[in-house]
Structures are given as structure tokens and as C-alpha cells.
């Protein structure tokens, strides 16, 4: 067998382990989203229900990441070794799996994942953050498929349709390629077997034309993602949210081009060689980092923050009991302030403002018959500027300034935070 390099096997084993971890993390994220949804429905938290209205899109993001990881297993030379899963397949079936890998991974799963992340970020910029958006889930799914369709059709033509015309009279050679172009432009696999027919092995490659299609998609995607990131960053005042926006934008803008470069440079070496496998592994690793950052910022952190501050959205009766306990027990106030992702335990001004607001809530909650959520603004003490009141609680307009030197939450940020 030609696939005997220990370095090639090492890359294959590490890839296999990372794919298993990716699937486990994805299952945990799906369970976390469903747990958050069940908690909202059980406790009847109306505002958080609207906040979580894009839960289907979040699950789709995770599913695309899991499927992409499983698709990466199709290209591993390790699985074509004797005793592994793909070794028993014929050469033709192994070649077809390489074509399917290029078509599914580069033509569908990777573009769909990045487009899903894009629409989740775009949802954070809507003008009405706490309005029901059940119908928007279907629109997002449809838009993802529509924008992914051109990439998929181009890859389908390059990988499946065009070779069927080129070799309609049968294969002239085991390695794919067109007469007027070098083979590495169109080749999806290479025969690494010996002269005996039963020992032929098809090792997957990255055709340069398919990589160029992905690069073209990446150019348009990065331009629009930078535009959304700039809009999002201009609305964020809170430092923690700024770091999240920075991390998400940098992960996409840096890792996606690097991924394309690794796939492009892989044509300079022969398949199943350590250099080729290193290029393929680094290309896999860049997308894996993107999926990890995307799931952390767009799925896990927003839900964790919402669970930490869900007391804001409780019903009137629960809020009354909670406020009484907070006023009567100072340690509880300190622990509550630490739950907020918009401040720190040393934020004395915010802590004093919370104490004042909670005392006012206790004195006015018996007269309050409206269980709807109240928007609370932390205004600096001694500020002479007048603000409207609702049931004794200060209400800030959407464009009100933040505390000097203190973080402030934009009303438009609801999906990312």
C-alpha cells in the first residue's frame, strides 16, 4: 500500500479526534439551545421568548458545522488504509466519494455555515429587537439556500457535469484533468495505487478551480461581513461586547482567506505526501476555528448572558419577591450584580442604581398591574436631566447616553449579546 507514512496517519488521527470533539460540542450546543427554549416556555418569559426567536437558525448553524466535520472524514487517506472503512470500496466508488466531498464541503456546507453566521449577525442590527420574528426563521433559511445556490451550481459543473462530458467515452487515465488545463485545476482525486488493479487507491485532492470558486465567494462574503461588523461595532459601547465583535470579525476575515490559501497551495505537492496532508490539515483547522468561534459567540454566550439576567424579564409577582429579598439582603445584591455581563463587581455606580431601582420597585409593585418588561436605565447620580417614569421606574430613551466611562447596552443588540 502507498499510504504508509506515519505523518499522514498522524494527521488523519488528529483530524478524526477533532471531528469527534466537534460533533460532541455541537450536540451540547443543540441541547443548550433547546434547554433555553424549554426554560423560557416553562417560566413564561415573554421578552426572552422574543429574544430567542431565532433558535432554529442557531441550531441550523450547529448542524452545518457538524455535517461539515463529518464530511471531512471522506478525504482522509487514513480511512483508505487496509482494515479501515473505505478500503473495501472499489476505486470508482472512492473516486466518487472524493467528488462528493468537494461538492458537499466546498460547494454547500462551508458557504451555508458562513451565510448562517452572517444572517445571525444581521439579525442583531434590526430596528425592532424585541418583536416576534417567527416568520424570519423561514426567510433566513430560504435566503441561505438562495445565496449558496450559485456556489453549489458552479462546483457541480466543475466536479460532476464537466468531467462527464470530458470522459464520456471512458477514462483515458486514472487521474482526472482536462486536455488544455493542468490536471491540478480540475483533478478531484489521484490514483496512488500500484500496477495491480486491486491495489488502486483514490486519494482526494483539492482542484484549483473549485478553490477559486470558494475564494470568489469569500471575497464578496468578507466585504459584506466587514460592513455588518462596522455597523455592529458602531452601536456597541460595552467593552465586552466590543471584544466579541472584534473576535468574530477577525476570525472570519483572517481565517477564511487563510483556509483558501492552504487549499490552493496543496496543489504544489503530491497527494498522500506529508506536505500535502499538512496543507489539507491546516485548511481543516482554520474552518474548525471559525466554527468554534462562531458557536461560542453566536450561540453559547448569548444564551448564557440571557440566563444570567433573566430576572429582568420575570413576571410581576416573581419580580416583587425577588426585589424584597434583594433589599433585605445586601449580599444577594452583590451576587446579583456579578451576574450581569454589562458590568463588573466593582461597578459601584451601577450597584447603587440597582439598589435605588429595586427599592422603588418594592414600593410600587403592588400598584403595578402590568406584568410587561420595563426597560431600566442606569443614570448617573446627581444628574439633573429629567427622564420619563413608568410606575416609579426611570425609563431611558433609545438614544440616551451611557454613564461616563461605563458600559451601555444598545437597544439594537439582541441576538449577538
mmCIF file of C-alpha atoms in Angstrom:
data_model
loop_
_atom_site.group_PDB
_atom_site.id
_atom_site.type_symbol
_atom_site.label_atom_id
_atom_site.label_comp_id
_atom_site.label_asym_id
_atom_site.label_seq_id
_atom_site.Cartn_x
_atom_site.Cartn_y
_atom_site.Cartn_z
ATOM 1 C CA UNK A 1 0.000 0.000 0.000
ATOM 2 C CA UNK A 2 1.313 3.513 -0.774
ATOM 3 C CA UNK A 3 -0.367 5.131 2.213
ATOM 4 C CA UNK A 4 2.188 4.141 4.847
ATOM 5 C CA UNK A 5 3.628 7.461 6.013
ATOM 6 C CA UNK A 6 3.441 7.911 9.767
ATOM 7 C CA UNK A 7 2.992 11.680 9.316
ATOM 8 C CA UNK A 8 -0.017 11.102 7.043
ATOM 9 C CA UNK A 9 -1.510 8.738 9.605
ATOM 10 C CA UNK A 10 -0.858 11.242 12.398
ATOM 11 C CA UNK A 11 -2.727 13.996 10.560
ATOM 12 C CA UNK A 12 -5.573 11.572 9.936
ATOM 13 C CA UNK A 13 -5.827 10.520 13.576
ATOM 14 C CA UNK A 14 -5.775 14.125 14.824
ATOM 15 C CA UNK A 15 -8.433 15.093 12.273
ATOM 16 C CA UNK A 16 -10.602 12.173 13.353
ATOM 17 C CA UNK A 17 -10.321 13.149 17.024
ATOM 18 C CA UNK A 18 -11.101 16.805 16.303
ATOM 19 C CA UNK A 19 -14.169 15.850 14.261
ATOM 20 C CA UNK A 20 -15.444 13.725 17.150
ATOM 21 C CA UNK A 21 -14.923 16.639 19.552
ATOM 22 C CA UNK A 22 -16.677 18.986 17.123
ATOM 23 C CA UNK A 23 -19.680 16.668 16.989
ATOM 24 C CA UNK A 24 -19.811 16.395 20.785
ATOM 25 C CA UNK A 25 -19.629 20.174 21.199
ATOM 26 C CA UNK A 26 -22.310 20.571 18.542
ATOM 27 C CA UNK A 27 -24.639 18.158 20.341
ATOM 28 C CA UNK A 28 -24.048 20.076 23.580
ATOM 29 C CA UNK A 29 -24.851 23.383 21.850
ATOM 30 C CA UNK A 30 -28.078 21.997 20.398
ATOM 31 C CA UNK A 31 -29.077 20.701 23.833
ATOM 32 C CA UNK A 32 -28.212 24.102 25.341
ATOM 33 C CA UNK A 33 -30.433 25.918 22.827
ATOM 34 C CA UNK A 34 -33.315 23.508 23.460
ATOM 35 C CA UNK A 35 -32.840 23.824 27.233
ATOM 36 C CA UNK A 36 -33.025 27.602 26.984
ATOM 37 C CA UNK A 37 -36.152 27.369 24.869
ATOM 38 C CA UNK A 38 -37.833 24.967 27.304
ATOM 39 C CA UNK A 39 -36.923 27.217 30.243
ATOM 40 C CA UNK A 40 -38.481 30.218 28.502
ATOM 41 C CA UNK A 41 -41.680 28.316 27.779
ATOM 42 C CA UNK A 42 -41.853 26.865 31.283
ATOM 43 C CA UNK A 43 -41.328 30.165 33.112
ATOM 44 C CA UNK A 44 -43.325 32.179 30.528
ATOM 45 C CA UNK A 45 -40.596 34.759 29.982
ATOM 46 C CA UNK A 46 -42.164 36.648 27.095
ATOM 47 C CA UNK A 47 -39.279 39.025 26.388
ATOM 48 C CA UNK A 48 -36.718 36.232 26.341
ATOM 49 C CA UNK A 49 -39.009 34.232 24.082
ATOM 50 C CA UNK A 50 -38.794 37.019 21.513
ATOM 51 C CA UNK A 51 -35.048 37.225 22.106
ATOM 52 C CA UNK A 52 -34.739 33.515 21.331
ATOM 53 C CA UNK A 53 -36.998 33.601 18.284
ATOM 54 C CA UNK A 54 -34.014 32.736 16.058
ATOM 55 C CA UNK A 55 -33.330 29.491 17.913
ATOM 56 C CA UNK A 56 -33.935 27.492 14.734
ATOM 57 C CA UNK A 57 -31.233 29.461 12.896
ATOM 58 C CA UNK A 58 -28.801 28.803 15.746
ATOM 59 C CA UNK A 59 -29.485 25.074 15.556
ATOM 60 C CA UNK A 60 -29.003 25.156 11.779
ATOM 61 C CA UNK A 61 -25.620 26.841 12.305
ATOM 62 C CA UNK A 62 -24.587 23.991 14.608
ATOM 63 C CA UNK A 63 -25.911 21.309 12.254
ATOM 64 C CA UNK A 64 -23.926 22.751 9.344
ATOM 65 C CA UNK A 65 -20.774 22.658 11.485
ATOM 66 C CA UNK A 66 -21.358 19.011 12.448
ATOM 67 C CA UNK A 67 -22.081 17.928 8.875
ATOM 68 C CA UNK A 68 -19.004 19.767 7.627
ATOM 69 C CA UNK A 69 -16.854 17.924 10.167
ATOM 70 C CA UNK A 70 -18.287 14.553 9.172
ATOM 71 C CA UNK A 71 -17.727 15.392 5.505
ATOM 72 C CA UNK A 72 -14.035 15.994 6.193
ATOM 73 C CA UNK A 73 -13.677 12.312 7.023
ATOM 74 C CA UNK A 74 -14.311 11.410 3.375
ATOM 75 C CA UNK A 75 -10.963 12.842 2.279
ATOM 76 C CA UNK A 76 -8.759 11.172 4.906
ATOM 77 C CA UNK A 77 -6.182 8.742 3.453
ATOM 78 C CA UNK A 78 -6.227 7.024 6.843
ATOM 79 C CA UNK A 79 -9.703 5.639 6.162
ATOM 80 C CA UNK A 80 -8.419 4.125 2.902
ATOM 81 C CA UNK A 81 -5.783 2.077 4.681
ATOM 82 C CA UNK A 82 -6.253 -1.658 4.923
ATOM 83 C CA UNK A 83 -8.690 -2.535 7.675
ATOM 84 C CA UNK A 84 -10.426 0.878 7.676
ATOM 85 C CA UNK A 85 -13.866 1.848 6.444
ATOM 86 C CA UNK A 86 -13.174 2.977 2.863
ATOM 87 C CA UNK A 87 -10.575 0.357 1.952
ATOM 88 C CA UNK A 88 -13.186 -2.208 0.922
ATOM 89 C CA UNK A 89 -14.700 0.159 -1.666
ATOM 90 C CA UNK A 90 -13.744 -0.081 -5.314
ATOM 91 C CA UNK A 91 -11.572 2.539 -6.964
ATOM 92 C CA UNK A 92 -14.581 4.034 -8.756
ATOM 93 C CA UNK A 93 -16.509 4.424 -5.501
ATOM 94 C CA UNK A 94 -13.520 6.029 -3.799
ATOM 95 C CA UNK A 95 -13.239 8.488 -6.695
ATOM 96 C CA UNK A 96 -16.949 9.288 -6.445
ATOM 97 C CA UNK A 97 -16.562 9.946 -2.724
ATOM 98 C CA UNK A 98 -13.811 12.455 -3.488
ATOM 99 C CA UNK A 99 -16.113 14.248 -5.920
ATOM 100 C CA UNK A 100 -18.906 14.191 -3.353
ATOM 101 C CA UNK A 101 -16.539 15.624 -0.740
ATOM 102 C CA UNK A 102 -15.586 18.600 -2.921
ATOM 103 C CA UNK A 103 -19.191 19.222 -3.926
ATOM 104 C CA UNK A 104 -20.663 18.917 -0.423
ATOM 105 C CA UNK A 105 -17.902 20.577 1.581
ATOM 106 C CA UNK A 106 -16.661 23.391 -0.674
ATOM 107 C CA UNK A 107 -19.912 23.833 -2.586
ATOM 108 C CA UNK A 108 -22.546 23.601 0.123
ATOM 109 C CA UNK A 109 -21.624 23.154 3.790
ATOM 110 C CA UNK A 110 -18.886 25.788 4.118
ATOM 111 C CA UNK A 111 -20.830 28.537 2.275
ATOM 112 C CA UNK A 112 -24.022 27.664 4.170
ATOM 113 C CA UNK A 113 -22.271 27.820 7.539
ATOM 114 C CA UNK A 114 -20.740 31.221 6.864
ATOM 115 C CA UNK A 115 -24.032 32.545 5.457
ATOM 116 C CA UNK A 116 -25.913 31.359 8.556
ATOM 117 C CA UNK A 117 -23.441 33.193 10.782
ATOM 118 C CA UNK A 118 -23.865 36.265 8.582
ATOM 119 C CA UNK A 119 -27.642 36.295 8.995
ATOM 120 C CA UNK A 120 -27.359 35.839 12.759
ATOM 121 C CA UNK A 121 -25.153 38.931 12.876
ATOM 122 C CA UNK A 122 -27.547 40.747 10.558
ATOM 123 C CA UNK A 123 -30.407 39.899 12.925
ATOM 124 C CA UNK A 124 -28.617 41.832 15.673
ATOM 125 C CA UNK A 125 -28.999 45.045 13.668
ATOM 126 C CA UNK A 126 -32.770 45.014 13.237
ATOM 127 C CA UNK A 127 -34.594 48.143 14.368
ATOM 128 C CA UNK A 128 -37.147 46.253 16.487
ATOM 129 C CA UNK A 129 -35.064 43.869 18.596
ATOM 130 C CA UNK A 130 -37.827 42.569 20.861
ATOM 131 C CA UNK A 131 -40.529 41.955 18.277
ATOM 132 C CA UNK A 132 -41.617 38.411 17.388
ATOM 133 C CA UNK A 133 -39.656 37.055 14.441
ATOM 134 C CA UNK A 134 -41.018 33.573 13.925
ATOM 135 C CA UNK A 135 -41.508 34.202 10.223
ATOM 136 C CA UNK A 136 -37.898 35.395 9.941
ATOM 137 C CA UNK A 137 -36.595 31.854 10.547
ATOM 138 C CA UNK A 138 -38.111 30.657 7.290
ATOM 139 C CA UNK A 139 -36.858 33.717 5.436
ATOM 140 C CA UNK A 140 -33.323 33.193 6.715
ATOM 141 C CA UNK A 141 -33.306 29.531 5.672
ATOM 142 C CA UNK A 142 -34.569 30.453 2.218
ATOM 143 C CA UNK A 143 -32.005 33.231 1.802
ATOM 144 C CA UNK A 144 -29.179 30.919 2.876
ATOM 145 C CA UNK A 145 -30.131 28.378 0.230
ATOM 146 C CA UNK A 146 -30.589 31.056 -2.438
ATOM 147 C CA UNK A 147 -27.197 32.686 -1.843
ATOM 148 C CA UNK A 148 -25.487 29.302 -1.631
ATOM 149 C CA UNK A 149 -27.041 28.092 -4.887
ATOM 150 C CA UNK A 150 -24.582 29.853 -7.286
ATOM 151 C CA UNK A 151 -21.576 28.378 -5.488
ATOM 152 C CA UNK A 152 -23.150 24.930 -5.457
ATOM 153 C CA UNK A 153 -24.023 25.057 -9.164
ATOM 154 C CA UNK A 154 -20.507 26.151 -10.119
ATOM 155 C CA UNK A 155 -18.972 23.345 -8.091
ATOM 156 C CA UNK A 156 -21.483 20.900 -9.571
ATOM 157 C CA UNK A 157 -20.440 21.906 -13.077
ATOM 158 C CA UNK A 158 -16.714 21.692 -12.346
ATOM 159 C CA UNK A 159 -16.804 18.466 -10.355
ATOM 160 C CA UNK A 160 -19.633 16.384 -11.858
ATOM 161 C CA UNK A 161 -21.104 17.721 -15.106
ATOM 162 C CA UNK A 162 -17.979 18.806 -16.964
ATOM 163 C CA UNK A 163 -15.972 15.604 -16.269
ATOM 164 C CA UNK A 164 -18.896 13.520 -17.529
ATOM 165 C CA UNK A 165 -18.515 15.182 -20.954
ATOM 166 C CA UNK A 166 -14.731 15.060 -20.858
ATOM 167 C CA UNK A 167 -14.682 11.318 -20.204
ATOM 168 C CA UNK A 168 -17.933 10.277 -21.853
ATOM 169 C CA UNK A 169 -16.073 7.564 -23.788
ATOM 170 C CA UNK A 170 -14.388 6.270 -20.652
ATOM 171 C CA UNK A 171 -11.389 7.288 -18.574
ATOM 172 C CA UNK A 172 -8.185 7.701 -20.528
ATOM 173 C CA UNK A 173 -6.227 7.796 -17.287
ATOM 174 C CA UNK A 174 -6.880 7.371 -13.633
ATOM 175 C CA UNK A 175 -6.104 10.981 -12.791
ATOM 176 C CA UNK A 176 -8.764 13.456 -13.758
ATOM 177 C CA UNK A 177 -7.893 16.500 -15.809
ATOM 178 C CA UNK A 178 -8.747 18.424 -18.952
ATOM 179 C CA UNK A 179 -6.554 18.460 -22.006
ATOM 180 C CA UNK A 180 -5.927 22.223 -22.151
ATOM 181 C CA UNK A 181 -5.500 22.780 -18.415
ATOM 182 C CA UNK A 182 -3.036 21.252 -15.983
ATOM 183 C CA UNK A 183 -4.527 18.388 -14.061
ATOM 184 C CA UNK A 184 -4.406 20.139 -10.704
ATOM 185 C CA UNK A 185 -7.003 22.660 -11.928
ATOM 186 C CA UNK A 186 -9.749 20.041 -12.193
ATOM 187 C CA UNK A 187 -8.472 16.874 -10.511
ATOM 188 C CA UNK A 188 -10.563 15.735 -7.542
ATOM 189 C CA UNK A 189 -8.587 12.547 -6.859
ATOM 190 C CA UNK A 190 -5.354 10.822 -7.777
ATOM 191 C CA UNK A 191 -4.568 7.154 -8.147
ATOM 192 C CA UNK A 192 -1.939 6.249 -5.560
ATOM 193 C CA UNK A 193 -2.028 2.500 -6.162
ATOM 194 C CA UNK A 194 0.477 0.126 -7.644
ATOM 195 C CA UNK A 195 0.311 -1.551 -11.006
ATOM 196 C CA UNK A 196 -2.092 -4.212 -9.768
ATOM 197 C CA UNK A 197 -5.727 -3.246 -10.256
ATOM 198 C CA UNK A 198 -6.952 -4.448 -6.877
ATOM 199 C CA UNK A 199 -4.492 -2.192 -5.060
ATOM 200 C CA UNK A 200 -5.517 1.066 -6.681
ATOM 201 C CA UNK A 201 -6.467 3.751 -4.151
ATOM 202 C CA UNK A 202 -8.120 7.096 -4.944
ATOM 203 C CA UNK A 203 -6.780 9.873 -2.716
ATOM 204 C CA UNK A 204 -8.779 13.115 -2.635
ATOM 205 C CA UNK A 205 -7.253 16.371 -3.863
ATOM 206 C CA UNK A 206 -8.419 19.985 -3.992
ATOM 207 C CA UNK A 207 -8.996 21.098 -7.613
ATOM 208 C CA UNK A 208 -7.722 24.610 -8.088
ATOM 209 C CA UNK A 209 -10.838 25.761 -9.971
ATOM 210 C CA UNK A 210 -13.050 24.695 -7.070
ATOM 211 C CA UNK A 211 -10.756 26.548 -4.685
ATOM 212 C CA UNK A 212 -11.029 29.670 -6.862
ATOM 213 C CA UNK A 213 -14.832 29.453 -6.711
ATOM 214 C CA UNK A 214 -14.627 29.341 -2.915
ATOM 215 C CA UNK A 215 -12.208 32.285 -2.992
ATOM 216 C CA UNK A 216 -14.653 34.307 -5.098
ATOM 217 C CA UNK A 217 -17.419 33.583 -2.617
ATOM 218 C CA UNK A 218 -15.085 34.553 0.225
ATOM 219 C CA UNK A 219 -14.311 37.942 -1.341
ATOM 220 C CA UNK A 220 -17.958 39.005 -1.529
ATOM 221 C CA UNK A 221 -18.675 37.490 1.865
ATOM 222 C CA UNK A 222 -15.831 39.241 3.672
ATOM 223 C CA UNK A 223 -16.728 42.631 2.180
ATOM 224 C CA UNK A 224 -20.314 42.423 3.402
ATOM 225 C CA UNK A 225 -19.298 40.896 6.739
ATOM 226 C CA UNK A 226 -16.896 43.778 7.351
ATOM 227 C CA UNK A 227 -19.717 46.201 6.589
ATOM 228 C CA UNK A 228 -22.000 44.476 9.112
ATOM 229 C CA UNK A 229 -19.183 44.325 11.648
ATOM 230 C CA UNK A 230 -18.546 48.055 11.278
ATOM 231 C CA UNK A 231 -22.246 48.810 11.794
ATOM 232 C CA UNK A 232 -22.390 46.486 14.766
ATOM 233 C CA UNK A 233 -19.277 47.915 16.365
ATOM 234 C CA UNK A 234 -20.585 51.479 15.974
ATOM 235 C CA UNK A 235 -23.611 50.515 18.080
ATOM 236 C CA UNK A 236 -21.702 48.728 20.833
ATOM 237 C CA UNK A 237 -20.417 50.724 23.796
ATOM 238 C CA UNK A 238 -19.954 47.854 26.224
ATOM 239 C CA UNK A 239 -16.337 46.725 26.203
ATOM 240 C CA UNK A 240 -17.107 43.033 26.489
ATOM 241 C CA UNK A 241 -19.409 43.173 23.518
ATOM 242 C CA UNK A 242 -16.752 45.060 21.574
ATOM 243 C CA UNK A 243 -14.315 42.216 22.222
ATOM 244 C CA UNK A 244 -16.873 39.709 20.970
ATOM 245 C CA UNK A 245 -17.467 41.686 17.796
ATOM 246 C CA UNK A 246 -13.712 42.025 17.269
ATOM 247 C CA UNK A 247 -13.196 38.299 17.782
ATOM 248 C CA UNK A 248 -15.961 37.292 15.398
ATOM 249 C CA UNK A 249 -14.916 39.693 12.635
ATOM 250 C CA UNK A 250 -11.226 38.853 12.904
ATOM 251 C CA UNK A 251 -11.939 35.116 12.903
ATOM 252 C CA UNK A 252 -13.891 35.367 9.663
ATOM 253 C CA UNK A 253 -11.759 37.978 7.890
ATOM 254 C CA UNK A 254 -8.462 36.264 8.723
ATOM 255 C CA UNK A 255 -9.243 32.540 8.806
ATOM 256 C CA UNK A 256 -11.387 32.283 5.666
ATOM 257 C CA UNK A 257 -8.669 33.661 3.309
ATOM 258 C CA UNK A 258 -6.042 31.543 5.072
ATOM 259 C CA UNK A 259 -8.244 28.496 4.521
ATOM 260 C CA UNK A 260 -8.429 29.236 0.797
ATOM 261 C CA UNK A 261 -4.653 29.762 0.610
ATOM 262 C CA UNK A 262 -3.902 26.407 2.218
ATOM 263 C CA UNK A 263 -6.222 24.630 -0.204
ATOM 264 C CA UNK A 264 -4.650 26.452 -3.137
ATOM 265 C CA UNK A 265 -1.060 25.651 -2.135
ATOM 266 C CA UNK A 266 -1.926 21.983 -1.707
ATOM 267 C CA UNK A 267 -1.644 21.518 -5.495
ATOM 268 C CA UNK A 268 2.125 22.054 -5.249
ATOM 269 C CA UNK A 269 2.662 18.652 -3.641
ATOM 270 C CA UNK A 270 1.535 15.142 -4.403
ATOM 271 C CA UNK A 271 -1.443 13.654 -2.507
ATOM 272 C CA UNK A 272 -0.711 11.408 0.483
ATOM 273 C CA UNK A 273 2.646 13.139 0.994
ATOM 274 C CA UNK A 274 3.238 14.838 4.373
ATOM 275 C CA UNK A 275 3.328 18.334 2.845
ATOM 276 C CA UNK A 276 0.020 17.805 1.059
ATOM 277 C CA UNK A 277 -1.612 16.382 4.178
ATOM 278 C CA UNK A 278 -0.233 19.255 6.258
ATOM 279 C CA UNK A 279 -1.829 21.764 3.878
ATOM 280 C CA UNK A 280 -5.130 19.912 3.977
ATOM 281 C CA UNK A 281 -4.995 19.662 7.764
ATOM 282 C CA UNK A 282 -4.286 23.374 8.177
ATOM 283 C CA UNK A 283 -7.182 24.175 5.847
ATOM 284 C CA UNK A 284 -9.383 21.955 8.001
ATOM 285 C CA UNK A 285 -8.087 23.580 11.179
ATOM 286 C CA UNK A 286 -8.879 27.131 10.020
ATOM 287 C CA UNK A 287 -12.532 26.298 9.358
ATOM 288 C CA UNK A 288 -12.680 24.400 12.649
ATOM 289 C CA UNK A 289 -11.527 27.531 14.479
ATOM 290 C CA UNK A 290 -14.190 29.556 12.647
ATOM 291 C CA UNK A 291 -16.900 27.124 13.710
ATOM 292 C CA UNK A 292 -15.666 27.165 17.305
ATOM 293 C CA UNK A 293 -15.614 30.964 17.492
ATOM 294 C CA UNK A 294 -18.985 31.206 15.741
ATOM 295 C CA UNK A 295 -20.703 28.753 18.068
ATOM 296 C CA UNK A 296 -19.171 30.402 21.118
ATOM 297 C CA UNK A 297 -20.106 33.985 20.204
ATOM 298 C CA UNK A 298 -23.378 33.442 18.341
ATOM 299 C CA UNK A 299 -24.843 30.536 20.326
ATOM 300 C CA UNK A 300 -23.335 29.875 23.756
ATOM 301 C CA UNK A 301 -22.544 33.379 25.031
ATOM 302 C CA UNK A 302 -25.919 34.997 24.154
ATOM 303 C CA UNK A 303 -27.825 32.212 25.912
ATOM 304 C CA UNK A 304 -25.524 32.288 28.929
ATOM 305 C CA UNK A 305 -25.962 36.059 29.223
ATOM 306 C CA UNK A 306 -29.732 35.802 28.884
ATOM 307 C CA UNK A 307 -29.885 33.157 31.607
ATOM 308 C CA UNK A 308 -27.699 35.327 33.840
ATOM 309 C CA UNK A 309 -30.001 38.369 33.593
ATOM 310 C CA UNK A 310 -33.329 36.583 33.176
ATOM 311 C CA UNK A 311 -34.559 38.173 36.426
ATOM 312 C CA UNK A 312 -35.190 41.351 34.417
ATOM 313 C CA UNK A 313 -37.839 39.556 32.394
ATOM 314 C CA UNK A 314 -39.666 37.707 35.184
ATOM 315 C CA UNK A 315 -43.357 38.158 35.879
ATOM 316 C CA UNK A 316 -44.570 40.898 38.233
ATOM 317 C CA UNK A 317 -45.102 38.576 41.188
ATOM 318 C CA UNK A 318 -41.707 36.949 40.880
ATOM 319 C CA UNK A 319 -40.113 40.371 40.481
ATOM 320 C CA UNK A 320 -41.781 41.571 43.684
ATOM 321 C CA UNK A 321 -40.470 38.672 45.755
ATOM 322 C CA UNK A 322 -37.060 38.992 44.183
ATOM 323 C CA UNK A 323 -36.887 42.731 44.878
ATOM 324 C CA UNK A 324 -37.877 42.264 48.531
ATOM 325 C CA UNK A 325 -35.157 39.684 49.007
ATOM 326 C CA UNK A 326 -32.620 41.955 47.326
ATOM 327 C CA UNK A 327 -33.431 44.956 49.514
ATOM 328 C CA UNK A 328 -33.400 42.943 52.728
ATOM 329 C CA UNK A 329 -30.200 41.041 51.989
ATOM 330 C CA UNK A 330 -27.176 43.053 50.864
ATOM 331 C CA UNK A 331 -25.034 40.019 49.932
ATOM 332 C CA UNK A 332 -27.661 38.991 47.431
ATOM 333 C CA UNK A 333 -27.345 42.359 45.739
ATOM 334 C CA UNK A 334 -23.626 41.912 45.336
ATOM 335 C CA UNK A 335 -24.030 38.440 43.880
ATOM 336 C CA UNK A 336 -26.744 39.682 41.533
ATOM 337 C CA UNK A 337 -24.569 42.445 40.191
ATOM 338 C CA UNK A 338 -21.899 39.902 39.332
ATOM 339 C CA UNK A 339 -24.352 38.081 37.079
ATOM 340 C CA UNK A 340 -24.603 40.994 34.678
ATOM 341 C CA UNK A 341 -22.377 40.745 31.632
ATOM 342 C CA UNK A 342 -22.614 44.505 31.155
ATOM 343 C CA UNK A 343 -20.616 45.468 34.254
ATOM 344 C CA UNK A 344 -18.260 44.169 36.940
ATOM 345 C CA UNK A 345 -18.422 43.603 40.670
ATOM 346 C CA UNK A 346 -16.576 46.898 41.182
ATOM 347 C CA UNK A 347 -19.124 48.937 39.276
ATOM 348 C CA UNK A 348 -20.265 50.968 42.291
ATOM 349 C CA UNK A 349 -22.408 53.379 40.355
ATOM 350 C CA UNK A 350 -24.369 50.607 38.724
ATOM 351 C CA UNK A 351 -24.768 48.839 42.056
ATOM 352 C CA UNK A 352 -26.174 51.952 43.728
ATOM 353 C CA UNK A 353 -28.535 52.499 40.843
ATOM 354 C CA UNK A 354 -29.788 48.918 41.113
ATOM 355 C CA UNK A 355 -30.387 49.375 44.854
ATOM 356 C CA UNK A 356 -32.421 52.522 44.258
ATOM 357 C CA UNK A 357 -34.457 50.963 41.486
ATOM 358 C CA UNK A 358 -35.192 47.830 43.482
ATOM 359 C CA UNK A 359 -36.410 49.845 46.465
ATOM 360 C CA UNK A 360 -38.689 51.829 44.190
ATOM 361 C CA UNK A 361 -39.940 48.597 42.654
ATOM 362 C CA UNK A 362 -40.876 47.211 46.080
ATOM 363 C CA UNK A 363 -42.877 50.326 46.967
ATOM 364 C CA UNK A 364 -44.687 50.461 43.639
ATOM 365 C CA UNK A 365 -45.116 46.832 42.617
ATOM 366 C CA UNK A 366 -48.426 46.474 44.458
ATOM 367 C CA UNK A 367 -49.858 49.238 42.283
ATOM 368 C CA UNK A 368 -48.382 47.685 39.166
ATOM 369 C CA UNK A 369 -50.825 45.519 37.285
ATOM 370 C CA UNK A 370 -48.836 45.413 34.060
ATOM 371 C CA UNK A 371 -46.524 42.377 34.023
ATOM 372 C CA UNK A 372 -44.703 43.532 30.874
ATOM 373 C CA UNK A 373 -40.983 44.061 30.898
ATOM 374 C CA UNK A 374 -39.705 47.511 31.943
ATOM 375 C CA UNK A 375 -36.578 48.926 30.404
ATOM 376 C CA UNK A 376 -34.269 50.253 33.107
ATOM 377 C CA UNK A 377 -31.547 52.820 32.529
ATOM 378 C CA UNK A 378 -28.636 53.233 34.909
ATOM 379 C CA UNK A 379 -28.352 57.035 35.105
ATOM 380 C CA UNK A 380 -25.552 58.789 36.999
ATOM 381 C CA UNK A 381 -26.443 60.009 40.470
ATOM 382 C CA UNK A 382 -26.993 63.686 40.688
ATOM 383 C CA UNK A 383 -27.796 64.079 37.032
ATOM 384 C CA UNK A 384 -30.184 66.972 36.560
ATOM 385 C CA UNK A 385 -31.503 65.684 33.266
ATOM 386 C CA UNK A 386 -35.136 64.603 33.506
ATOM 387 C CA UNK A 387 -36.305 61.218 32.281
ATOM 388 C CA UNK A 388 -39.824 59.861 31.911
ATOM 389 C CA UNK A 389 -41.090 57.487 34.556
ATOM 390 C CA UNK A 390 -43.298 54.433 34.410
ATOM 391 C CA UNK A 391 -44.622 53.138 37.718
ATOM 392 C CA UNK A 392 -41.801 54.822 39.564
ATOM 393 C CA UNK A 393 -39.028 53.367 37.392
ATOM 394 C CA UNK A 394 -36.849 55.560 35.212
ATOM 395 C CA UNK A 395 -37.134 54.865 31.503
ATOM 396 C CA UNK A 396 -34.345 55.900 29.151
ATOM 397 C CA UNK A 397 -34.949 56.780 25.503
ATOM 398 C CA UNK A 398 -33.295 54.520 22.935
ATOM 399 C CA UNK A 399 -30.629 57.095 22.134
ATOM 400 C CA UNK A 400 -29.841 58.123 25.718
ATOM 401 C CA UNK A 401 -26.104 58.381 26.519
ATOM 402 C CA UNK A 402 -24.300 55.903 28.710
ATOM 403 C CA UNK A 403 -22.617 56.629 32.026
ATOM 404 C CA UNK A 404 -19.263 58.386 31.535
ATOM 405 C CA UNK A 405 -16.727 55.618 31.362
ATOM 406 C CA UNK A 406 -19.333 52.927 31.930
ATOM 407 C CA UNK A 407 -20.674 50.323 29.534
ATOM 408 C CA UNK A 408 -24.057 50.693 27.936
ATOM 409 C CA UNK A 409 -26.222 48.193 26.082
ATOM 410 C CA UNK A 410 -27.544 49.226 22.675
ATOM 411 C CA UNK A 411 -31.244 48.566 22.068
ATOM 412 C CA UNK A 412 -30.402 47.078 18.691
ATOM 413 C CA UNK A 413 -28.185 44.316 20.093
ATOM 414 C CA UNK A 414 -30.314 41.356 20.992
ATOM 415 C CA UNK A 415 -29.132 38.315 19.102
ATOM 416 C CA UNK A 416 -25.386 38.669 19.494
ATOM 417 C CA UNK A 417 -25.477 39.621 23.195
#
